Amino acid sequence: MMIPWLVTQPTIQSAQQLLGMQLSLAGCSGLIVETEAYLGVEDKAAHAFGGRKTPRNHSLYLPANNVYVYQMHQYCLLNIVTRTAEVPECILIRALEPQAGMAKMQQRRHQEGVGLTNGPGKLCQALAIDRAFDGSRLNAGGLQLTATTFQPRHITIGPRIGIPNKEPWTSAPLRFSVQGNPFVSATARRDQDLKTRGWQS
């Protein structure tokens, strides 16, 4: 099933609306708790900045509801394409709160606790998302993205992570997370809400 608002609303809005949705693949799933928006040709931190087209980033130019998966070092990173075809905007999925398939994810990651899925490369490894999914369509037999009843109590907005020397885009407030959720990357223990995990009751 296509998610219509990915194409009909601004990418920044969609990046916030994805928080609390469930991402799943082959029996493993988690709630999205952190995202980053990338705004295409004008965004110096985006792979499509200046209208750049390469074999690596071709999936960015597909229509909304497709995915762009690229590799950085040993990890793959998952992005959900937004907007219409040839408008290369996307949302990086940065962290998940695991829901199902925990044993399988732990086996893949050799890790337990928040370190299981508290980063974009970690969650791809946990769910076994690799470059083979690049250009595939959501909810078409592989990766599933579905709505849930989980709603953030508060959304934290801040700069993206790991974007040096790209001002004003380095400090642009384009990262969104569920405030207090322990699986959000680089969350100090004192800021973790272990009771509600940042969700509305």
GROMACS .gro file of C-alpha atoms in nm:
model
  201
    1MET     CA    1   0.000   0.000   0.000
    2MET     CA    2   0.137   0.339  -0.100
    3ILE     CA    3   0.175   0.608   0.166
    4PRO     CA    4   0.018   0.910  -0.008
    5TRP     CA    5   0.146   1.185   0.220
    6LEU     CA    6   0.509   1.108   0.133
    7VAL     CA    7   0.452   1.281  -0.198
    8THR     CA    8   0.190   1.540  -0.105
    9GLN     CA    9   0.362   1.714   0.187
   10PRO     CA   10   0.706   1.866   0.251
   11THR     CA   11   0.985   1.621   0.333
   12ILE     CA   12   1.046   1.792   0.668
   13GLN     CA   13   0.686   1.722   0.771
   14SER     CA   14   0.707   1.361   0.655
   15ALA     CA   15   1.028   1.309   0.854
   16GLN     CA   16   0.833   1.392   1.170
   17GLN     CA   17   0.527   1.193   1.071
   18LEU     CA   18   0.739   0.879   1.026
   19LEU     CA   19   0.817   0.877   1.400
   20GLY     CA   20   0.615   0.597   1.557
   21MET     CA   21   0.560   0.408   1.232
   22GLN     CA   22   0.672   0.047   1.212
   23LEU     CA   23   0.944  -0.069   0.975
   24SER     CA   24   0.954  -0.444   0.923
   25LEU     CA   25   1.124  -0.707   0.713
   26ALA     CA   26   1.094  -1.087   0.728
   27GLY     CA   27   0.965  -1.111   1.085
   28CYS     CA   28   1.187  -0.838   1.233
   29SER     CA   29   1.044  -0.496   1.309
   30GLY     CA   30   1.088  -0.176   1.501
   31LEU     CA   31   0.930   0.163   1.562
   32ILE     CA   32   1.099   0.455   1.391
   33VAL     CA   33   1.232   0.688   1.662
   34GLU     CA   34   1.480   0.909   1.470
   35THR     CA   35   1.493   1.051   1.118
   36GLU     CA   36   1.689   1.305   0.913
   37ALA     CA   37   1.554   1.501   0.616
   38TYR     CA   38   1.763   1.558   0.303
   39LEU     CA   39   1.631   1.824   0.070
   40GLY     CA   40   1.772   1.742  -0.270
   41VAL     CA   41   1.944   1.975  -0.513
   42GLU     CA   42   1.967   2.273  -0.274
   43ASP     CA   43   2.098   2.071   0.023
   44LYS     CA   44   2.479   2.069   0.035
   45ALA     CA   45   2.474   1.755   0.250
   46ALA     CA   46   2.249   1.561   0.010
   47HIS     CA   47   2.380   1.311  -0.244
   48ALA     CA   48   2.174   1.492  -0.509
   49PHE     CA   49   2.311   1.839  -0.431
   50GLY     CA   50   2.331   2.049  -0.744
   51GLY     CA   51   2.133   1.791  -0.938
   52ARG     CA   52   2.411   1.532  -0.919
   53LYS     CA   53   2.315   1.199  -1.080
   54THR     CA   54   2.530   0.889  -1.051
   55PRO     CA   55   2.474   0.513  -1.066
   56ARG     CA   56   2.494   0.515  -0.686
   57ASN     CA   57   2.216   0.768  -0.626
   58HIS     CA   58   1.979   0.688  -0.913
   59SER     CA   59   1.708   0.570  -0.669
   60LEU     CA   60   1.682   0.921  -0.526
   61TYR     CA   61   1.517   1.027  -0.851
   62LEU     CA   62   1.242   0.766  -0.825
   63PRO     CA   63   0.896   0.867  -0.699
   64ALA     CA   64   0.798   0.865  -0.333
   65ASN     CA   65   0.751   0.528  -0.159
   66ASN     CA   66   1.070   0.385  -0.308
   67VAL     CA   67   1.385   0.339  -0.103
   68TYR     CA   68   1.743   0.453  -0.150
   69VAL     CA   69   2.001   0.229   0.017
   70TYR     CA   70   2.368   0.316   0.001
   71GLN     CA   71   2.676   0.182   0.171
   72MET     CA   72   2.910   0.377   0.398
   73HIS     CA   73   3.211   0.184   0.522
   74GLN     CA   74   3.080  -0.158   0.630
   75TYR     CA   75   2.720  -0.044   0.684
   76CYS     CA   76   2.421   0.014   0.460
   77LEU     CA   77   2.190   0.310   0.527
   78LEU     CA   78   1.818   0.320   0.451
   79ASN     CA   79   1.645   0.626   0.308
   80ILE     CA   80   1.280   0.666   0.213
   81VAL     CA   81   1.233   0.867  -0.106
   82THR     CA   82   0.979   1.148  -0.089
   83ARG     CA   83   0.809   1.376  -0.337
   84THR     CA   84   0.758   1.315  -0.710
   85ALA     CA   85   0.998   1.151  -0.955
   86GLU     CA   86   1.303   1.364  -1.039
   87VAL     CA   87   1.270   1.560  -0.712
   88PRO     CA   88   1.550   1.384  -0.521
   89GLU     CA   89   1.450   1.437  -0.159
   90CYS     CA   90   1.460   1.164   0.104
   91ILE     CA   91   1.450   1.077   0.473
   92LEU     CA   92   1.727   0.881   0.642
   93ILE     CA   93   1.597   0.633   0.901
   94ARG     CA   94   1.840   0.681   1.189
   95ALA     CA   95   1.710   0.462   1.472
   96LEU     CA   96   1.445   0.204   1.564
   97GLU     CA   97   1.295   0.076   1.887
   98PRO     CA   98   1.286  -0.303   1.831
   99GLN     CA   99   0.949  -0.475   1.843
  100ALA     CA  100   0.971  -0.822   1.690
  101GLY     CA  101   1.242  -1.064   1.587
  102MET     CA  102   1.472  -0.961   1.870
  103ALA     CA  103   1.671  -1.287   1.880
  104LYS     CA  104   1.743  -1.276   1.509
  105MET     CA  105   1.849  -0.909   1.528
  106GLN     CA  106   2.077  -0.978   1.824
  107GLN     CA  107   2.238  -1.265   1.635
  108ARG     CA  108   2.309  -1.045   1.336
  109ARG     CA  109   2.443  -0.759   1.546
  110HIS     CA  110   2.618  -0.959   1.820
  111GLN     CA  111   2.468  -0.694   2.043
  112GLU     CA  112   2.191  -0.645   2.299
  113GLY     CA  113   2.025  -0.340   2.450
  114VAL     CA  114   2.003   0.005   2.293
  115GLY     CA  115   2.310  -0.061   2.081
  116LEU     CA  116   2.104  -0.301   1.875
  117THR     CA  117   1.934  -0.040   1.656
  118ASN     CA  118   2.039   0.307   1.780
  119GLY     CA  119   2.203   0.414   1.454
  120PRO     CA  120   2.129   0.401   1.081
  121GLY     CA  121   2.389   0.136   1.000
  122LYS     CA  122   2.302  -0.070   1.306
  123LEU     CA  123   1.931  -0.094   1.222
  124CYS     CA  124   2.009  -0.200   0.866
  125GLN     CA  125   2.237  -0.474   0.992
  126ALA     CA  126   1.975  -0.585   1.248
  127LEU     CA  127   1.700  -0.608   0.984
  128ALA     CA  128   1.934  -0.745   0.713
  129ILE     CA  129   1.877  -0.446   0.484
  130ASP     CA  130   2.147  -0.433   0.219
  131ARG     CA  131   2.209  -0.279  -0.124
  132ALA     CA  132   1.980  -0.536  -0.284
  133PHE     CA  133   1.686  -0.328  -0.152
  134ASP     CA  134   1.803  -0.012  -0.328
  135GLY     CA  135   1.528   0.110  -0.563
  136SER     CA  136   1.265  -0.125  -0.422
  137ARG     CA  137   0.917  -0.012  -0.332
  138LEU     CA  138   0.780  -0.001   0.020
  139ASN     CA  139   0.499  -0.242   0.105
  140ALA     CA  140   0.553  -0.440  -0.214
  141GLY     CA  141   0.664  -0.769  -0.062
  142GLY     CA  142   0.992  -0.666   0.101
  143LEU     CA  143   1.028  -0.373   0.338
  144GLN     CA  144   0.701  -0.284   0.508
  145LEU     CA  145   0.616   0.056   0.653
  146THR     CA  146   0.292   0.069   0.850
  147ALA     CA  147   0.111   0.303   1.085
  148THR     CA  148   0.082   0.224   1.457
  149THR     CA  149  -0.088   0.376   1.759
  150PHE     CA  150   0.246   0.503   1.893
  151GLN     CA  151   0.268   0.883   1.896
  152PRO     CA  152   0.567   1.084   2.029
  153ARG     CA  153   0.499   1.282   2.344
  154HIS     CA  154   0.751   1.539   2.224
  155ILE     CA  155   0.965   1.560   1.910
  156THR     CA  156   1.322   1.682   1.948
  157ILE     CA  157   1.448   1.888   1.655
  158GLY     CA  158   1.817   1.949   1.597
  159PRO     CA  159   2.102   1.944   1.344
  160ARG     CA  160   2.186   1.631   1.151
  161ILE     CA  161   2.477   1.416   1.264
  162GLY     CA  162   2.807   1.379   1.079
  163ILE     CA  163   2.762   1.669   0.835
  164PRO     CA  164   3.079   1.883   0.865
  165ASN     CA  165   3.170   2.189   0.657
  166LYS     CA  166   2.836   2.222   0.477
  167GLU     CA  167   2.697   2.539   0.634
  168PRO     CA  168   2.428   2.652   0.654
  169TRP     CA  169   2.319   2.291   0.606
  170THR     CA  170   2.549   2.151   0.877
  171SER     CA  171   2.349   2.319   1.152
  172ALA     CA  172   2.010   2.311   0.980
  173PRO     CA  173   1.740   2.166   1.213
  174LEU     CA  174   1.663   1.861   1.001
  175ARG     CA  175   1.697   1.574   1.251
  176PHE     CA  176   1.385   1.460   1.436
  177SER     CA  177   1.358   1.215   1.724
  178VAL     CA  178   1.124   1.088   1.992
  179GLN     CA  179   1.233   1.278   2.302
  180GLY     CA  180   1.340   1.041   2.580
  181ASN     CA  181   1.343   0.725   2.371
  182PRO     CA  182   1.653   0.526   2.472
  183PHE     CA  183   1.710   0.401   2.116
  184VAL     CA  184   1.768   0.749   1.975
  185SER     CA  185   2.135   0.772   1.878
  186ALA     CA  186   2.374   0.945   2.119
  187THR     CA  187   2.110   0.982   2.393
  188ALA     CA  188   2.266   1.024   2.737
  189ARG     CA  189   2.134   0.790   3.004
  190ARG     CA  190   2.007   1.084   3.210
  191ASP     CA  191   1.786   1.189   2.917
  192GLN     CA  192   1.628   0.847   2.864
  193ASP     CA  193   1.267   0.794   2.969
  194LEU     CA  194   1.265   0.422   3.039
  195LYS     CA  195   0.904   0.425   3.160
  196THR     CA  196   0.720   0.565   2.856
  197ARG     CA  197   1.015   0.566   2.609
  198GLY     CA  198   0.881   0.902   2.493
  199TRP     CA  199   0.544   0.777   2.368
  200GLN     CA  200   0.207   0.921   2.458
  201SER     CA  201   0.010   0.700   2.695
   0.00000   0.00000   0.00000
